[in-house]
CSV table of C-alpha atoms and ligand atoms in Angstrom, one decimal:
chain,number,residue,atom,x,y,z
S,1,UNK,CA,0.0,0.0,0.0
S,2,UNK,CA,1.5,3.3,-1.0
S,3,UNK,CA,1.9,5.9,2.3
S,4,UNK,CA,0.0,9.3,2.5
S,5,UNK,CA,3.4,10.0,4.4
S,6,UNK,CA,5.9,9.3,1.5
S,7,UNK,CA,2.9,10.6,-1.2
S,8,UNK,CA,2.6,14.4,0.7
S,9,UNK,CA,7.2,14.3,0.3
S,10,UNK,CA,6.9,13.4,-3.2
S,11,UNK,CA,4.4,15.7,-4.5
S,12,UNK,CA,5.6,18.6,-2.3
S,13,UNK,CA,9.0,18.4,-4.1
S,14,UNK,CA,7.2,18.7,-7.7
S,15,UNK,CA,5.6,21.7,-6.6
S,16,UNK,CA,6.7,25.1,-7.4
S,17,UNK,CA,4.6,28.3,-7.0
S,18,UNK,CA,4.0,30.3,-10.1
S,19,UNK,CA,3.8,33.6,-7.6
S,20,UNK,CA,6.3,34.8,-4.9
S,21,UNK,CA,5.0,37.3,-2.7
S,22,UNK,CA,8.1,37.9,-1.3
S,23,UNK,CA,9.4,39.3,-4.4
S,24,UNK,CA,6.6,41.8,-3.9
S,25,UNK,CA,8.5,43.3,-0.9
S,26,UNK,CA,11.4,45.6,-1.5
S,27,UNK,CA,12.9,46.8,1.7
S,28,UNK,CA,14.3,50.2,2.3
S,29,UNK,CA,18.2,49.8,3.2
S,30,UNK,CA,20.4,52.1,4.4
S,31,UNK,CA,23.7,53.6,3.4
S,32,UNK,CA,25.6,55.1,6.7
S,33,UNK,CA,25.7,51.8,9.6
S,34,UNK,CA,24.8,51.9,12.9
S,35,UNK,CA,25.9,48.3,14.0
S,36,UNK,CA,28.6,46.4,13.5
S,37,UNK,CA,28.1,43.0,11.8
S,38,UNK,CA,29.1,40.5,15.1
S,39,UNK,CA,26.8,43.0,17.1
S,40,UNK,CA,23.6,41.8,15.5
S,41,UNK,CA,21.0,39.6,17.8
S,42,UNK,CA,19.5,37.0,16.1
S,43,UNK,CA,17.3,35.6,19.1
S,44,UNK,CA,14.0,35.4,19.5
S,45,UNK,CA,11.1,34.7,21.9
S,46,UNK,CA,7.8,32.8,21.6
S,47,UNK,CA,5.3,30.4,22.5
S,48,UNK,CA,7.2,31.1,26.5
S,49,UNK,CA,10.6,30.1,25.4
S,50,UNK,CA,14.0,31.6,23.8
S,51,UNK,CA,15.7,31.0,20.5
S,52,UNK,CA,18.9,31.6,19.7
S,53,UNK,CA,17.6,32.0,15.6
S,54,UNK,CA,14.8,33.5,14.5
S,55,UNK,CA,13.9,30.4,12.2
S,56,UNK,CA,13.0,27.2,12.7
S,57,UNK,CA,12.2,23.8,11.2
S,58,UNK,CA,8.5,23.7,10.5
S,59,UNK,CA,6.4,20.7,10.4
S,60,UNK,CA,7.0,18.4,7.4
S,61,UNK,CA,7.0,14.4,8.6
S,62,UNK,CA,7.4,11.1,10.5
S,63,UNK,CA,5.1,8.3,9.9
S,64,UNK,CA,6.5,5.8,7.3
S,65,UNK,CA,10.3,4.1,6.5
S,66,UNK,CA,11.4,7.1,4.2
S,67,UNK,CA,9.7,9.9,6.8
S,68,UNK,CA,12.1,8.7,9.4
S,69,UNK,CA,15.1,9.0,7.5
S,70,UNK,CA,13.9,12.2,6.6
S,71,UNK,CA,13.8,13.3,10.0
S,72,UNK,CA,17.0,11.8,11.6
S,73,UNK,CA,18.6,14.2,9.1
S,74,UNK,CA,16.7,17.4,9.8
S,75,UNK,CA,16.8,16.7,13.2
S,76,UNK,CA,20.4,16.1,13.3
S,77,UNK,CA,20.9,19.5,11.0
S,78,UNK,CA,18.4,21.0,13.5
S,79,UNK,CA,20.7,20.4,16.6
S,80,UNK,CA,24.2,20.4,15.1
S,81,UNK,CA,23.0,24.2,14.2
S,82,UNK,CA,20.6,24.9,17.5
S,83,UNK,CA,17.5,25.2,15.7
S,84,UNK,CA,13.5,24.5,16.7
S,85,UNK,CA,12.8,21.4,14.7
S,86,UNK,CA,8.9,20.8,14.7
S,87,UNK,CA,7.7,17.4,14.0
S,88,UNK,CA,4.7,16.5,11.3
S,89,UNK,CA,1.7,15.5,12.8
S,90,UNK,CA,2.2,12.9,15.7
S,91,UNK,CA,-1.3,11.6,14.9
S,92,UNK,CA,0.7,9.3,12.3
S,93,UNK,CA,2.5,7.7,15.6
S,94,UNK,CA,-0.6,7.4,17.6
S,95,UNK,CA,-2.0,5.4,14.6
S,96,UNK,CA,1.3,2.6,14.8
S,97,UNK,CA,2.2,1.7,18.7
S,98,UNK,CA,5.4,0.4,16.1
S,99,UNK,CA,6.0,3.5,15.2
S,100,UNK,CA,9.7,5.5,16.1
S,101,UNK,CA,10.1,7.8,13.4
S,102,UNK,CA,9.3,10.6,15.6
S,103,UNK,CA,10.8,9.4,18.9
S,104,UNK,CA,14.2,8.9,17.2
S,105,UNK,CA,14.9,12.1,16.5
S,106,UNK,CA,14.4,12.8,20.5
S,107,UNK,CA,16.6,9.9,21.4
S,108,UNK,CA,19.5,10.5,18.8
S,109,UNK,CA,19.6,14.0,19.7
S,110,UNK,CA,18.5,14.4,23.6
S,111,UNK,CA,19.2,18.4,23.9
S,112,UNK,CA,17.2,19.2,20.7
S,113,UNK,CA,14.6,21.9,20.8
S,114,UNK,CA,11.7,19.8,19.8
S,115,UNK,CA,8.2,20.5,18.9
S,116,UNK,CA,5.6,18.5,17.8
S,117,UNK,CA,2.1,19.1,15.8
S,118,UNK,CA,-1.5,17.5,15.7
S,119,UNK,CA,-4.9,18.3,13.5
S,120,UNK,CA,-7.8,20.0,15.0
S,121,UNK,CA,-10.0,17.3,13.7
S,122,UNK,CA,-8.5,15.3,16.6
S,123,UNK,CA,-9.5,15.2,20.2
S,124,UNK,CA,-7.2,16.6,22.6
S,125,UNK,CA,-6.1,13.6,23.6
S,126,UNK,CA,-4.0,12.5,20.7
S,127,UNK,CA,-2.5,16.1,22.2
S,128,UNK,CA,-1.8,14.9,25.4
S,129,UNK,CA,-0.1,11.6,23.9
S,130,UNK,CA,2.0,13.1,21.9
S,131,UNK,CA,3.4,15.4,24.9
S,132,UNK,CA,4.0,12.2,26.6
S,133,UNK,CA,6.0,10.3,23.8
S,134,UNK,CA,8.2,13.5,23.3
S,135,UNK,CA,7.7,16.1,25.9
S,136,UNK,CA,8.0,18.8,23.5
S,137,UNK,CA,8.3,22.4,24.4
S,138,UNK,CA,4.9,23.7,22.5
S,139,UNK,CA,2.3,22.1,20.6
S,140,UNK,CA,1.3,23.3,17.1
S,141,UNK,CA,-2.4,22.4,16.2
S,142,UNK,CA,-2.8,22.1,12.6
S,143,UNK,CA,-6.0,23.7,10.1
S,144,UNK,CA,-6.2,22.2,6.7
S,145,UNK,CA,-9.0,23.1,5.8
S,146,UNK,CA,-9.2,22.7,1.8
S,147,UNK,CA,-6.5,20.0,2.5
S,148,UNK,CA,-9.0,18.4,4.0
S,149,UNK,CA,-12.1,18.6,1.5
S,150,UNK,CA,-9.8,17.8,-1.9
S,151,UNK,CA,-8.0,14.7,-0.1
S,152,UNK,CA,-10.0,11.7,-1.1
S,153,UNK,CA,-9.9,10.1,2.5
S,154,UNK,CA,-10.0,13.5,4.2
S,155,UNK,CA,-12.6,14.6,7.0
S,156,UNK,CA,-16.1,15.5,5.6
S,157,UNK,CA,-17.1,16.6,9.0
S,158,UNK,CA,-15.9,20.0,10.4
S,159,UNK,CA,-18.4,21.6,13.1
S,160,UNK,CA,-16.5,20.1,16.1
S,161,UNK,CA,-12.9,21.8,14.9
S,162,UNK,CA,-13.7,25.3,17.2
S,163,UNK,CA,-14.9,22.5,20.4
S,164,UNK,CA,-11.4,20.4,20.0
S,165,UNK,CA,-9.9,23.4,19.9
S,166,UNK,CA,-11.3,24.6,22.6
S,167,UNK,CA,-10.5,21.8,24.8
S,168,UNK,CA,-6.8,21.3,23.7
S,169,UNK,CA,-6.8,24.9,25.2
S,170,UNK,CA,-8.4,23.6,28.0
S,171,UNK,CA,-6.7,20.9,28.6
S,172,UNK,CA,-3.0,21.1,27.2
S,173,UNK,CA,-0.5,22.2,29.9
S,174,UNK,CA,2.1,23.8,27.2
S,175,UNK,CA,1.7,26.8,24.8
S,176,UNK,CA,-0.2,25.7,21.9
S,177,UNK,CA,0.2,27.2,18.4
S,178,UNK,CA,-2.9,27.3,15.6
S,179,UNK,CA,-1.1,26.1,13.0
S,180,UNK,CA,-2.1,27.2,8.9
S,181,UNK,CA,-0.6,24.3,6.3
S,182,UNK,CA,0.0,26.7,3.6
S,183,UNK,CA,-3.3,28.2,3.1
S,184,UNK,CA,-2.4,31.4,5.0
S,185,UNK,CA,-4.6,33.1,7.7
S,186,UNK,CA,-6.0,36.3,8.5
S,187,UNK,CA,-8.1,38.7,10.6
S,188,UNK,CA,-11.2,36.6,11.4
S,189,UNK,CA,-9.2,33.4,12.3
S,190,UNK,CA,-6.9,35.3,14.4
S,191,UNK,CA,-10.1,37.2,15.9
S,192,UNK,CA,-11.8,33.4,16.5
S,193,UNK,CA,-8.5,31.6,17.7
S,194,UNK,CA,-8.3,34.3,20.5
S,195,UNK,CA,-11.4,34.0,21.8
S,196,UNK,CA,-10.5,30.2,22.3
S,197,UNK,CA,-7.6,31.4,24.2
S,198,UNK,CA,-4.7,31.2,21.6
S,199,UNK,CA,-1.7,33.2,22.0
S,200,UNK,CA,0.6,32.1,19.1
S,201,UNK,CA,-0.6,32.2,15.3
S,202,UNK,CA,1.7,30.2,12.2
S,203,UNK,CA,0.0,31.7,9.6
S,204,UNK,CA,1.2,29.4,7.4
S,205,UNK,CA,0.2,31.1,3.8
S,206,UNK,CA,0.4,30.7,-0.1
S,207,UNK,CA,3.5,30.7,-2.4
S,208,UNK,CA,5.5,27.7,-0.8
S,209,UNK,CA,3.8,24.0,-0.6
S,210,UNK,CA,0.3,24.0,-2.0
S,211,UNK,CA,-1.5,20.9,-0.2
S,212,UNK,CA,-4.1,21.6,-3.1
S,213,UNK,CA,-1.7,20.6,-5.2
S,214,UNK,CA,-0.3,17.7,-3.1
S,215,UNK,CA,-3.9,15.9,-3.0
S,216,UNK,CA,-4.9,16.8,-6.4
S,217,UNK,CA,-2.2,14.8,-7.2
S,218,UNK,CA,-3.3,11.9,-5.4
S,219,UNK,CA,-7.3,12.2,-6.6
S,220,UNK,CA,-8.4,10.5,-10.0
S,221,UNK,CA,-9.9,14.0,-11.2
S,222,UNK,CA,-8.0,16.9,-10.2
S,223,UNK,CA,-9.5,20.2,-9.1
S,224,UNK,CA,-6.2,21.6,-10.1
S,225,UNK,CA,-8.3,24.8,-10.6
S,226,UNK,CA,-8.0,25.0,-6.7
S,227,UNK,CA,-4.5,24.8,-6.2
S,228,UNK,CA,-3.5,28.3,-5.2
S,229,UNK,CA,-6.2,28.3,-2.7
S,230,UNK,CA,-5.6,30.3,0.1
S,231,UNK,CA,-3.6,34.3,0.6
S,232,UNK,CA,0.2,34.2,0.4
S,233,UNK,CA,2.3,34.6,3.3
S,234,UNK,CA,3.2,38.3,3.0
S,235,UNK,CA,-0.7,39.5,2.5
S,236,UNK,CA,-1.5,37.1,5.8
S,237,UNK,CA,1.5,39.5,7.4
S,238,UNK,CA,0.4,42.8,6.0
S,239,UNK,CA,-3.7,41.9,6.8
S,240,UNK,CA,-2.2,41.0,10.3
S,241,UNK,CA,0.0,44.5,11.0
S,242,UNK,CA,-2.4,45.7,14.1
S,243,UNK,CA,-2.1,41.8,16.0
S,244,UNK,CA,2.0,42.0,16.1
S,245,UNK,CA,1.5,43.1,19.7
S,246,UNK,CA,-1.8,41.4,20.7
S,247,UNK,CA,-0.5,37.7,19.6
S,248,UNK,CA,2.6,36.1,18.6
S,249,UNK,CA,2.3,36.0,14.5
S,250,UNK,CA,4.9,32.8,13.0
S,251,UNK,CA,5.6,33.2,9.5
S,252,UNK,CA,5.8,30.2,7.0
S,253,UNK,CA,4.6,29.6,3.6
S,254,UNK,CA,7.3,30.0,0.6
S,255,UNK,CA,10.4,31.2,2.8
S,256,UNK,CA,12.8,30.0,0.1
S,257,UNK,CA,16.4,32.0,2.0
S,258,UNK,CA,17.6,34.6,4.5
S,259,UNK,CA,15.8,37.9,2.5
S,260,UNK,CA,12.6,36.2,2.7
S,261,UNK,CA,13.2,35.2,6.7
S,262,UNK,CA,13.7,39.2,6.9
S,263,UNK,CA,11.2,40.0,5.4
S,264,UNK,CA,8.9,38.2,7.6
S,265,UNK,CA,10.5,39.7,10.6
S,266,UNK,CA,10.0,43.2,9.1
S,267,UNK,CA,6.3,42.7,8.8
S,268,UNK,CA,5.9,41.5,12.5
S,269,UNK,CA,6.5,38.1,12.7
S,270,UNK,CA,8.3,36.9,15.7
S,271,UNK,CA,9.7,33.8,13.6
S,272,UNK,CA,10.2,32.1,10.5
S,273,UNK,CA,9.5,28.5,9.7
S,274,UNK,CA,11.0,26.5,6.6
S,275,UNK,CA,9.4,23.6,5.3
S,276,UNK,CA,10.1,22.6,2.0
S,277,UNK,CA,12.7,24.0,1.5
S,278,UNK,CA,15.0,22.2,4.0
S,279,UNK,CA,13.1,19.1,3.1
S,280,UNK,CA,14.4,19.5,-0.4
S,281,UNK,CA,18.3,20.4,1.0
S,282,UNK,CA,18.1,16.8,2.8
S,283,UNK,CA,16.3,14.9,0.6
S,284,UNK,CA,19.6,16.7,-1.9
S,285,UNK,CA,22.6,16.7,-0.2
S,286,UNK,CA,24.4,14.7,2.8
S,287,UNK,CA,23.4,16.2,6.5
S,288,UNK,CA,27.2,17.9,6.3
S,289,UNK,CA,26.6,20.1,3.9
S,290,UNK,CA,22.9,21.2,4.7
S,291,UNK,CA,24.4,22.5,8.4
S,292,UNK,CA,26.9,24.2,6.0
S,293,UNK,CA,23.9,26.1,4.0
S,294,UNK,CA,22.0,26.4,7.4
S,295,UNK,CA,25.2,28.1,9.0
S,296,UNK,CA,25.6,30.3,6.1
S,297,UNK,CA,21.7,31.2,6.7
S,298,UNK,CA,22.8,32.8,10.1
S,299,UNK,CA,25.4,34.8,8.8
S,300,UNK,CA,23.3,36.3,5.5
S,301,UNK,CA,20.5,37.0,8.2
S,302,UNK,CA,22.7,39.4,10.2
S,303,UNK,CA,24.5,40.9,7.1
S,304,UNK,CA,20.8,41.6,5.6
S,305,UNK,CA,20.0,43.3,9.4
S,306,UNK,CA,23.6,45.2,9.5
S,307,UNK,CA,22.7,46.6,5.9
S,308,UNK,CA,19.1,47.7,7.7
S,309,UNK,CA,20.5,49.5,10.8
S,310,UNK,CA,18.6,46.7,12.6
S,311,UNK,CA,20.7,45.1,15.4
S,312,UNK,CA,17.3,42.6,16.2
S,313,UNK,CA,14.7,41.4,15.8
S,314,UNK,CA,12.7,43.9,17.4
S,315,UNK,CA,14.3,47.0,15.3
S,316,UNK,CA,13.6,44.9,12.3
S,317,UNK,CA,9.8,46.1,13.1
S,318,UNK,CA,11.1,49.5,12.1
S,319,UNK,CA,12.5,49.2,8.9
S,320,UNK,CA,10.4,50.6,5.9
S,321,UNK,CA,9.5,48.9,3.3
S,322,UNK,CA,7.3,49.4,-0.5
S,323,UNK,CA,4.9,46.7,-1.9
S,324,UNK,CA,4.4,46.3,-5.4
S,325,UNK,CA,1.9,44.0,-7.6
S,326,UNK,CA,-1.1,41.7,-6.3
S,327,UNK,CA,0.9,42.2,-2.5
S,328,UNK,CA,0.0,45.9,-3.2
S,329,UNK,CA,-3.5,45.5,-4.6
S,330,UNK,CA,-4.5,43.1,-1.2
S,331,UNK,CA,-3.2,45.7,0.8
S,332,UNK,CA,-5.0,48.6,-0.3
S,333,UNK,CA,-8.3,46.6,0.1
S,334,UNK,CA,-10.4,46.3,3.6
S,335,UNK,CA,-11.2,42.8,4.5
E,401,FNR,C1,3.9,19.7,5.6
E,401,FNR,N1,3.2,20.6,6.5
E,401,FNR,C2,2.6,20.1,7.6
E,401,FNR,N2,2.0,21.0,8.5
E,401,FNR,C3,1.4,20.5,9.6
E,401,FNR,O1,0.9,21.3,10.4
E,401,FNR,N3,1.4,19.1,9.9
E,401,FNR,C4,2.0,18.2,9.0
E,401,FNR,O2,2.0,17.0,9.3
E,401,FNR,C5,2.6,18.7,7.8
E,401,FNR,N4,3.1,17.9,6.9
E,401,FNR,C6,3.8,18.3,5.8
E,401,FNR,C7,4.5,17.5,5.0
E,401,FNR,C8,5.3,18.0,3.9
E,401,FNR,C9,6.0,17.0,3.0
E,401,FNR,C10,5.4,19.4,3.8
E,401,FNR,C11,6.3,19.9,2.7
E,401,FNR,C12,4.7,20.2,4.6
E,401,FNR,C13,3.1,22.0,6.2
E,401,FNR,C14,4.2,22.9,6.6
E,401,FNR,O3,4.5,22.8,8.0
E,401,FNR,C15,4.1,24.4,6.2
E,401,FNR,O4,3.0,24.9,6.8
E,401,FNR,C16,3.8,24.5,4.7
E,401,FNR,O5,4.5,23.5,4.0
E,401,FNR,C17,4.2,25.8,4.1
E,401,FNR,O6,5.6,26.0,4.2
E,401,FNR,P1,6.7,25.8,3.1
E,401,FNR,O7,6.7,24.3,2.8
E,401,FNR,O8,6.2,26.5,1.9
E,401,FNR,O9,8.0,26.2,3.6
């Protein structure tokens, strides 16, 4: 039998998005420095804990043979450079008591800053298991809406989403983050997930990994019409501009290298996650030389801040920017 798992690696690794947002953000630089380049802070703070990098290792897998190959290597990337790595959905795990593809990464690399991630359609016990197997340090909870609906085995049933929320809330004893796939989120869901008591948003948006895309490709008759569901990651920021100090905004969605991390940052995100494309540095080259890229990441971060008077993340906020295109156009519009 073929694995969702291995299906949802594949596909995401065909995928490219026909529109970067990013490239719809020009930042304003400046010529006379303030900082010295080794003065730059890269740390961060969220979901009650400190990073020393403002980007992490967003959810991509465990679950099947190749996903834990896949995430021995990002994990080991992960804590040779002292990164967040965030698991896929432990609800893959909870399925298979066989399963280690997510526990290994916890016992190969015991001081790792490890996250983990389970959908809303589950109850919040699957939560509270999956805090057990890993004891991670927050919990994202995923929405996947129009993953959901395209995906031929998916959930058909939605109206108890807000109540699991709601109790993982309730009953989860570490921060918990709503968690976008790729479909990007904006005012309303923010306005709904802090009425039920969420503090931390990944707004996970459009121009990265489309799982439109990724199930279209595993349904006999494609909706491929629907495959740039969803608003990009920079609109999501830019709809989001008066939250930056109510919640704590993630950015994901498309972060393709250190000018798109900063960007992020600029428009209020507290941090950055990468998805697909670290998967696609793994899946490419040996673990030596991702840490290599990953290392250089650092370093292009705090030469993009020095050339932005920024020393951190915080002063990022400050920085002035101009939007062009269909970023513009969203932006000028009320919704
Ligand atoms: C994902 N993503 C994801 N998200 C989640 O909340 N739970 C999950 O189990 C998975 N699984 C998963 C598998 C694969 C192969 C990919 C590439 C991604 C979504 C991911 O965390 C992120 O929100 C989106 O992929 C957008 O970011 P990128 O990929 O454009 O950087």
């Amino acid at each position: 039998m073929k694995n969702r798992k291995d299906d949802h690696i594949k596909y995401a690794l065909e995928h490219e998005s026909e529109y970067n947002s990013f490239d719809d953000v020009e930042l304003i630089h400046s010529s006379i420095p303030k900082y010295n380049l080794d003065e730059i802070d890269l740390s961060t703070h969220f979901a009650s804990h400190d990073f020393e990098f403002p980007f992490f290792i967003n959810a991509i897998t465990g679950g099947s043979e190749n996903a834990k190959k896949i995430n021995q290597k990002l994990a080991k990337v992960a804590n040779e450079c002292n990164l967040l790595f965030v698991t896929g959905s432990y609800s893959a795990a909870l399925k298979n008591s066989n399963d280690d593809s997510f526990k290994i990464v916890k016992k190969e690399n015991p001081d790792l800053q490890l996250a983990t991630n389970i959908g809303i359609d589950k109850n919040y016990t699957a939560g509270i298991a999956a805090i057990k197997a890993l004891n991670p340090l927050f919990l994202q909870v995923h929405v996947n809406l129009m993953q959901e609906l395209i995906m031929p085995e998916g959930s058909r049933n939605f109206n108890e989403w807000e109540n699991n929320l709601k109790e993982f809330v309730e009953n989860i004893n570490i921060p918990i983050i709503l968690k976008e796939v790729g479909f990007g989120m904006t005012e309303d869901t923010i306005k709904q997930g802090i009425k039920l008591g969420i503090k931390t948003f990944d707004i996970s948006g459009r121009g990265g990994t489309s799982f439109a895309f990724i199930e279209n490709m595993r349904r006999e008759n494609s909706l491929d019409y629907l495959n740039n569901w969803g608003q990009t990651t920079v609109s999501c920021l830019l709809n989001l501009k008066n939250y930056t100090d109510k919640v704590e905004i993630i950015a994901s969605g498309g972060v393709k290298n250190p000018l798109d991390m900063i960007k992020c940052l600029v428009l209020g995100a507290k941090a950055v996650g990468i998805s697909r494309t670290i998967l696609e540095l793994v899946v490419k080259y040996d673990v030596e030389k991702v840490i290599k890229i990953v290392e250089s990441w650092k370093n292009e971060c705090k030469m993009i801040m020095c050339a932005l008077n920024a020393k951190n993340i915080q002063e990022l906020r400050n920085v002035k920017y101009v939007l062009y295109g269909k970023t513009l156009e969203f932006s000028m519009q009320k919704i």
